Coordinates of C-alpha atoms and ligand atoms in Angstrom, one line a residue:
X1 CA 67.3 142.0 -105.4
X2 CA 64.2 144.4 -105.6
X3 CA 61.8 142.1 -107.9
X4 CA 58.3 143.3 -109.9
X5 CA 55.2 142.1 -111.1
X6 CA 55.6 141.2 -115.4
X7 CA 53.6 139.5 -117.5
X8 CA 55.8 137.1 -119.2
X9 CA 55.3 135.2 -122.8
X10 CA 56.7 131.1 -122.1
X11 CA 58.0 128.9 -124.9
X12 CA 54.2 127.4 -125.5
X13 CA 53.0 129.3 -128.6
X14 CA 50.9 132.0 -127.5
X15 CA 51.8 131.3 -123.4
X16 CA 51.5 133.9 -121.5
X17 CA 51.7 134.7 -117.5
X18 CA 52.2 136.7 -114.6
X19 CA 55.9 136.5 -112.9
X20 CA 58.0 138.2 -110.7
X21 CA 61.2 139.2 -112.2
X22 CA 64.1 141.7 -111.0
X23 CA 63.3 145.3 -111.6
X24 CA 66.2 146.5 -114.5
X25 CA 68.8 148.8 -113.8
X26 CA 69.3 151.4 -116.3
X27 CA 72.4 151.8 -118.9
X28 CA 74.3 155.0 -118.8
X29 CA 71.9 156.1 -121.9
X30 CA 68.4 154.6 -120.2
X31 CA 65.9 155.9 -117.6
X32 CA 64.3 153.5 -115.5
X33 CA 60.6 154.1 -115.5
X34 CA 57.8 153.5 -113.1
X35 CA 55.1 151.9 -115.7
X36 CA 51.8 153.4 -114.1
X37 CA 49.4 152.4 -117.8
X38 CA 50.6 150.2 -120.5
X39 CA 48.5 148.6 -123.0
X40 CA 47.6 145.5 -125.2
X41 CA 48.3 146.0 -128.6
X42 CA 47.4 144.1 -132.3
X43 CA 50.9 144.0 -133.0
X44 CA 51.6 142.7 -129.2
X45 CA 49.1 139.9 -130.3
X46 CA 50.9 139.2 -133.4
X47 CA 54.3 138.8 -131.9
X48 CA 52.8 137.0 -129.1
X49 CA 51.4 134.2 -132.1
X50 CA 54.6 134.9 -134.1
X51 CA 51.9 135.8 -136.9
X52 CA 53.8 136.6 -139.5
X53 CA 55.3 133.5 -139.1
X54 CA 58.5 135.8 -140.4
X55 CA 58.5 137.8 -137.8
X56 CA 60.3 134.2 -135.8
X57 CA 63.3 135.7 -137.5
X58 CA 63.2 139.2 -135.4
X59 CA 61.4 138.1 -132.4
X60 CA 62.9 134.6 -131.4
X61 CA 63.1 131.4 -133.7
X62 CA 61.9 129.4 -131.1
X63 CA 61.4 131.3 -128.0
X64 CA 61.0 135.1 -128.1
X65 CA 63.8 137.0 -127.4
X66 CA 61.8 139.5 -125.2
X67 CA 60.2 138.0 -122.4
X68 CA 57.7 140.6 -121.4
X69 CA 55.1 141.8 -124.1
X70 CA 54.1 145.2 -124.3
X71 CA 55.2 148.6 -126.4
X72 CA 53.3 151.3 -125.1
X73 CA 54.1 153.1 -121.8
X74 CA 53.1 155.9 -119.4
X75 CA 54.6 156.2 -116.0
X76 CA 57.3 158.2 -114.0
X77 CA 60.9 158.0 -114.3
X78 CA 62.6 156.7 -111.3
X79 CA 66.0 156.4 -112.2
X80 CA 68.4 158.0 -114.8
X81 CA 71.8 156.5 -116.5
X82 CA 74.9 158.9 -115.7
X83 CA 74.7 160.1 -119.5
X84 CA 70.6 161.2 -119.4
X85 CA 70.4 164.5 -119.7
X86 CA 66.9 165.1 -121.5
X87 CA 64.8 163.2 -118.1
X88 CA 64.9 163.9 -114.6
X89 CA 63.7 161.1 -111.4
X90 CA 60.0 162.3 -111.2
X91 CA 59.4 163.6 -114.9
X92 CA 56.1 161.9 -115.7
X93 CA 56.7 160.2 -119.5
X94 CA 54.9 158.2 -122.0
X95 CA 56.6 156.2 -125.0
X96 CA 57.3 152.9 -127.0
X97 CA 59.8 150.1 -125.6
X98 CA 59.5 146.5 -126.1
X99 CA 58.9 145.0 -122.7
X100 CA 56.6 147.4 -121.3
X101 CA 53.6 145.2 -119.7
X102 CA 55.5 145.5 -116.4
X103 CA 55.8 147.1 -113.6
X104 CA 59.4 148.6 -114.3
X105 CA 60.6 149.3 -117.9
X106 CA 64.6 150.9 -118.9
X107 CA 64.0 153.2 -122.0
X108 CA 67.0 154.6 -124.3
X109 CA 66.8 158.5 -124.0
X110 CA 66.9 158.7 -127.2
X111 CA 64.2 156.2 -127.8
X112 CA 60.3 156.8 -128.3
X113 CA 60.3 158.6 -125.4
X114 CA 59.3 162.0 -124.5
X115 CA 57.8 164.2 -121.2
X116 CA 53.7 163.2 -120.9
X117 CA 51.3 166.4 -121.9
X118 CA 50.0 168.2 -119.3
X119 CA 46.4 167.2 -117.9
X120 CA 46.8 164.4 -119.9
X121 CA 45.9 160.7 -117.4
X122 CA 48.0 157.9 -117.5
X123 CA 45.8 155.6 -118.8
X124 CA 45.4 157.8 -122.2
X125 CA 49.4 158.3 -122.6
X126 CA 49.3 154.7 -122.6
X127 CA 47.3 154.3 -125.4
X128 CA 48.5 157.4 -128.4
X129 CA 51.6 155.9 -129.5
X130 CA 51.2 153.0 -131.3
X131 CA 47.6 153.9 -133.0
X132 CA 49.1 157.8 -133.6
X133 CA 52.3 156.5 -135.2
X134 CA 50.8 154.1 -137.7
X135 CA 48.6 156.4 -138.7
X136 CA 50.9 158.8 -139.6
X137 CA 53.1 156.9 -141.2
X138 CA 50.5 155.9 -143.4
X139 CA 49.0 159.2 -143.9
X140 CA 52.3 160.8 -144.9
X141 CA 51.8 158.6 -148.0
X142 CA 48.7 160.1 -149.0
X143 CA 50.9 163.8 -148.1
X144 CA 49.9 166.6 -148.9
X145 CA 46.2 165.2 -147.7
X146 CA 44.7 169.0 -147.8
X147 CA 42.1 169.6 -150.1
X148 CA 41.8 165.6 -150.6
X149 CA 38.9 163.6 -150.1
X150 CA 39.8 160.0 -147.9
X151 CA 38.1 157.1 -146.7
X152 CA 39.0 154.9 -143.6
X153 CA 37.9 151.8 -143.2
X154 CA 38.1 150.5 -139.9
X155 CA 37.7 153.8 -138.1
X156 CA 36.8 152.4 -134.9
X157 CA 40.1 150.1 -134.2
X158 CA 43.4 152.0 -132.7
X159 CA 44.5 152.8 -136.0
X160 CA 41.5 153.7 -137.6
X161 CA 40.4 156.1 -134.3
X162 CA 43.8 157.9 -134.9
X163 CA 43.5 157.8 -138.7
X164 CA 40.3 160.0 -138.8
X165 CA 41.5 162.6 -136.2
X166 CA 45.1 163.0 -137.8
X167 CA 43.2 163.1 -141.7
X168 CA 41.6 166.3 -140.5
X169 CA 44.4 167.8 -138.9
X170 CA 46.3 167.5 -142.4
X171 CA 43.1 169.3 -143.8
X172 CA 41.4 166.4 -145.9
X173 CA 38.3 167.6 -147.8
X174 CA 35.7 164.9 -146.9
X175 CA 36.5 162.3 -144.4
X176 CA 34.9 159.0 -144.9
X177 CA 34.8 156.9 -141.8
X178 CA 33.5 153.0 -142.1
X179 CA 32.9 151.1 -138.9
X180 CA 29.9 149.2 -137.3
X181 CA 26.6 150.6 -135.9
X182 CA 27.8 151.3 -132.7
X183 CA 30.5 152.9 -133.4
X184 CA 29.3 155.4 -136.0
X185 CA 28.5 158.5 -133.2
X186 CA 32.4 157.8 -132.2
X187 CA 33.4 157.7 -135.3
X188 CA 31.6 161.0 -136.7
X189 CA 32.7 162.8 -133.2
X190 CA 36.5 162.5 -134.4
X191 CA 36.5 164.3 -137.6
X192 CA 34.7 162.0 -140.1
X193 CA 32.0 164.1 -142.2
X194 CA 30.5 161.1 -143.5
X195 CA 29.9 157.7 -141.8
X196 CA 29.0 154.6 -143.3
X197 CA 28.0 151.7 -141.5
X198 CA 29.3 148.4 -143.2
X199 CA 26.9 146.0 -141.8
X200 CA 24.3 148.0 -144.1
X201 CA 26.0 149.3 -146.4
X202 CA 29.3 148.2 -149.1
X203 CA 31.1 151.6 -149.9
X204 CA 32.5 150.5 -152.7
X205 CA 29.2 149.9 -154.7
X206 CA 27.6 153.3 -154.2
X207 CA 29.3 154.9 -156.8
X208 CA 31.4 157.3 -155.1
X209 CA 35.4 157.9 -155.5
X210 CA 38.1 159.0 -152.8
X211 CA 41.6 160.1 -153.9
X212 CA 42.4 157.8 -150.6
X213 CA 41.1 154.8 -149.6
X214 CA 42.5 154.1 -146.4
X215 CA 42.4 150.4 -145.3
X216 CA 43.0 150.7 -141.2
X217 CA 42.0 147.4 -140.1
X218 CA 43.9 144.9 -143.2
X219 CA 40.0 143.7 -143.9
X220 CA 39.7 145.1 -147.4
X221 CA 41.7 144.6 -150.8
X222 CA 43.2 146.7 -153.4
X223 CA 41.5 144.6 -155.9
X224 CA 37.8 145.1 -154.2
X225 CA 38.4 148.9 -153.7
X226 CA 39.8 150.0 -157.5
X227 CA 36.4 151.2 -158.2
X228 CA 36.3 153.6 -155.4
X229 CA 39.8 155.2 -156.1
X230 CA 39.7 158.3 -158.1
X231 CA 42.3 158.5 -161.0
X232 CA 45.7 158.4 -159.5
X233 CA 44.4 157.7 -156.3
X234 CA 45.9 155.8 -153.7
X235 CA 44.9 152.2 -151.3
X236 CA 46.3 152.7 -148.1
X237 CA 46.6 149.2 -146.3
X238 CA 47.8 148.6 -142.5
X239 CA 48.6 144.6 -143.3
X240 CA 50.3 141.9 -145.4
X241 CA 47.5 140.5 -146.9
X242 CA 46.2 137.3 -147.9
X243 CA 48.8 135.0 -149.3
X244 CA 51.1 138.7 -148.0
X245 CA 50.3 140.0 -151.1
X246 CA 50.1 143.5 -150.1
X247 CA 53.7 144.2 -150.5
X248 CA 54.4 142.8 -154.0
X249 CA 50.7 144.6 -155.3
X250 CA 52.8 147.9 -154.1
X251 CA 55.8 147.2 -155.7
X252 CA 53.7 146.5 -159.3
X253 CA 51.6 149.2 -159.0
X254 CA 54.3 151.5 -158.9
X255 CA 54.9 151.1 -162.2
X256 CA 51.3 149.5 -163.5
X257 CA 48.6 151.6 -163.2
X258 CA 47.4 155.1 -162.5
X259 CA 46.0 153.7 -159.1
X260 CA 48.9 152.9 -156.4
X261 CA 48.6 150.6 -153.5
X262 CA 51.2 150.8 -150.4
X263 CA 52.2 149.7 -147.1
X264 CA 53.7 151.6 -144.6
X265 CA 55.9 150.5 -142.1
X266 CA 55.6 152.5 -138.9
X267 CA 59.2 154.0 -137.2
X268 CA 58.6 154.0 -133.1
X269 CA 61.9 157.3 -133.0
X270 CA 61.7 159.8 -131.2
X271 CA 60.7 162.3 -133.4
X272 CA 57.5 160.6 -134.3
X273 CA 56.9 160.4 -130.4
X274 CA 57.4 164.3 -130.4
X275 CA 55.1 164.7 -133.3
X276 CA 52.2 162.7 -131.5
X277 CA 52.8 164.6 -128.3
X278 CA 52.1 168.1 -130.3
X279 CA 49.2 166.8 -131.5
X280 CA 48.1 165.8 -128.4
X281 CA 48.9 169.3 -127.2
X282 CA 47.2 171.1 -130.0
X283 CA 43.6 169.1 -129.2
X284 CA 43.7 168.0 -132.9
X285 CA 44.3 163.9 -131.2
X286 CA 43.4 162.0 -128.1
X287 CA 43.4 158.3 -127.2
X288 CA 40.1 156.3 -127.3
X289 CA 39.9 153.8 -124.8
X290 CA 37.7 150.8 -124.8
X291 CA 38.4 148.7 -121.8
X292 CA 40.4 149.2 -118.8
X293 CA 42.2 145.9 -116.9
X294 CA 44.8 145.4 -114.2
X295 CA 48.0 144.2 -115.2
X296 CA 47.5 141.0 -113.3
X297 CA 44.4 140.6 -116.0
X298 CA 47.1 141.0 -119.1
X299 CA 45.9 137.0 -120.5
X300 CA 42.2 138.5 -120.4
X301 CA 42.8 141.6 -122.2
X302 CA 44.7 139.9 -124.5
X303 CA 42.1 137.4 -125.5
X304 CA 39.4 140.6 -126.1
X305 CA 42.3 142.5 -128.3
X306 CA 43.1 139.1 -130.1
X307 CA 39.2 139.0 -130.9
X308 CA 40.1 142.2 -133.6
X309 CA 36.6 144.2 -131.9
X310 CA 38.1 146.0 -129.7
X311 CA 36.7 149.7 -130.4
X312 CA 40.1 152.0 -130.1
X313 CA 42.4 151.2 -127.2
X314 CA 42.8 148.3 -124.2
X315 CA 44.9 149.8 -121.5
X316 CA 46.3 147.7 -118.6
X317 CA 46.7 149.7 -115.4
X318 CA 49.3 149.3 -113.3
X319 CA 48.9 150.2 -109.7
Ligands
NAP401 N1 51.5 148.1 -140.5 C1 51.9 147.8 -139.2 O1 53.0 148.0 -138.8 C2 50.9 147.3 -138.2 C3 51.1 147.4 -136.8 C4 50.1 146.9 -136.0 C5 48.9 146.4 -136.5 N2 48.8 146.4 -137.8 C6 47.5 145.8 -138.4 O2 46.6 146.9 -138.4 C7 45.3 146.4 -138.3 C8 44.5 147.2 -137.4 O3 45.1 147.3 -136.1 P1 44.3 148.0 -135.0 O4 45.0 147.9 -133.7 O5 43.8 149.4 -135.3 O6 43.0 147.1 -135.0 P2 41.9 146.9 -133.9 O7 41.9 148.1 -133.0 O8 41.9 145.6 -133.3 O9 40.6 147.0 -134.9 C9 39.4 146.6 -134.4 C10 38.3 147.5 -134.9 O10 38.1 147.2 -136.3 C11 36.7 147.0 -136.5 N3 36.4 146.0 -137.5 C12 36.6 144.6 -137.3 N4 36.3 144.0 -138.5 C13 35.9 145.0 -139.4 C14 35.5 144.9 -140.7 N5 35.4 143.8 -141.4 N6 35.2 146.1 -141.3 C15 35.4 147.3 -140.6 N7 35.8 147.4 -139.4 C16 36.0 146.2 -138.7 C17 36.2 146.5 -135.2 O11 34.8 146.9 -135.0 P3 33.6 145.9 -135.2 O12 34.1 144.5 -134.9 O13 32.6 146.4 -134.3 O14 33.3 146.1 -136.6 C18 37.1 147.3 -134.2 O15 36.5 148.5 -133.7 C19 45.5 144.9 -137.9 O16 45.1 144.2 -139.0 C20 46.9 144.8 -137.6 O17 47.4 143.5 -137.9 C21 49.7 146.8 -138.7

């Protein structure tokens, strides 16, 4: 049996290690790919602590389910199922599948899943997906965003790097981007016309209004950013809030209110890995990457992820 290198979550809360496990062998309607970057994720950090303690139901009540973390992937495909028509052995991919901070990882076809762009590394396919498709998601609330003035707090996480780029692709009139001193030149290179830095400044006591108020890093409340909405305007958050509050407060303030607050939940499908990939393609989105580690280093990159200071993307590399 041909085995690989994994990291692999144990039954200890939070345990996490390198193994040797068998490679996979692909289903009739999975390619087997060659993981050459993968990355280290919030939500892999949340599943990994079964914060929300919910998410037990989904992920394992007392063990997870998945053994290997991980959901991004760039690599090569090495095998195919008898029914994969859309991949070839040596297409070079990049996509979302549980399990992917390995060496070897099977993907459905028609899974997040799609043929890497062109002059585009490993390293950076490994880290669009996740940030790209939240973002999205959440911006296709604030839809149609053109002509719209939008503010992003937390620019500089995964989320927040992809939220800024993606807000002027769909044409927003005045991009606000709020993040920490360092990160401002980042942040303004992106898209964002203004930048505010919030260890100086509090954005919403100087008196100006966005018809979005985007929350990218589920630091900031509904309640504390009212004042900054414009009528009818719209609090975009990324988590579940204290006490998980977020959902209900979208639920009221469908009817309550001239000022709406939601949460999007993100959909890793192919189509939404498509739509990142012609962004990509068009220039109008690219990965930021913050730190770099071998795969054998996946309990170290975790720990700086799990610190919530990462600036954009950690990206393990597998060699
Ligand atoms: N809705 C979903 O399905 C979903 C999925 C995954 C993750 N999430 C949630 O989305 C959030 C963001 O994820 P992410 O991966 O983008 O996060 P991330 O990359 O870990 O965000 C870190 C960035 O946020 C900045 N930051 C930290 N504290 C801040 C504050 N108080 N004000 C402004 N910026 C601050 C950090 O910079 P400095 O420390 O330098 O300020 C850092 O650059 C997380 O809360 C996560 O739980 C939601």
């Amino acid at each position: 049996m041909q085995m690989m290198t994994a990291a692999v979550l144990n039954a200890a809360p939070g345990g996490l290690q390198i193994e040797q496990l068998p490679i996979p062998e692909p289903r009739a309607n999975e390619v087997l790919v060659k993981v050459h970057a993968t990355s280290v994720t919030r939500s892999d950090c949340g599943f990994r602590a079964a914060d929300p303690f919910f998410s037990r139901i989904f992920i394992g009540l007392l063990r997870p389910k998945r053994r290997i973390p991980g959901m991004e992937l760039a690599g090569v495909v090495e095998a195919v199922g008898a029914a994969v028509t859309e991949f070839d052995v040596g297409d070079e991919v990049f996509g979302i599948r549980g399990g992917a901070n390995a060496e070897y990882v099977c993907v459905r076809e028609q899974g997040a899943l799609a043929h890497k762009p062109a002059g585009m590394s490993f390293e950076e396919a490994a880290a669009v997906s996740d940030g790209g498709i939240i973002a999205l998601a959440c911006l296709k609330k604030a839809d149609p965003l053109k002509g719209r003035s939008i503010l992003i707090y937390g620019a500089s996480g995964a989320i927040g790097t992809a939220a800024v780029q993606l807000a002027k692709h769909f044409g927003a009139a005045g991009i606000t981007g709020v993040c920490n001193t360092k990160n401002l030149e980042l942040v303004r290179s992106l898209g964002a016309d203004v930048v505010i830095d919030y260890t100086q400044e509090d954005f919403t006591k100087n008196g100006e209004t966005y018809d979005v108020v985007f929350d990218a890093v589920g630091k900031h409340s509904f309640r504390r950013c009212r004042r900054s909405l414009k009528q009818n305007g719209i609090y975009i958050e990324t988590d579940l809030g204290f006490m998980w509050h977020v959902p209900l407060l979208a639920l009221a303030t469908r009817w309550i209110g001239d000022k709406k607050a939601t949460l999007p939940i993100p959909s890793y499908t192919k189509e939404n890995i498509l739509a990142i990939k012609e962004l990509i393609e068009a220039s109008e989105y690219r990965a930021v990457i913050d730190r770099r580690y071998p795969l054998e280093d996946v309990v170290e990159a975790t720990t700086y992820v799990e610190t919530g200071q990462k600036t954009g993307n950690v990206v393990l590399t597998v060699t």
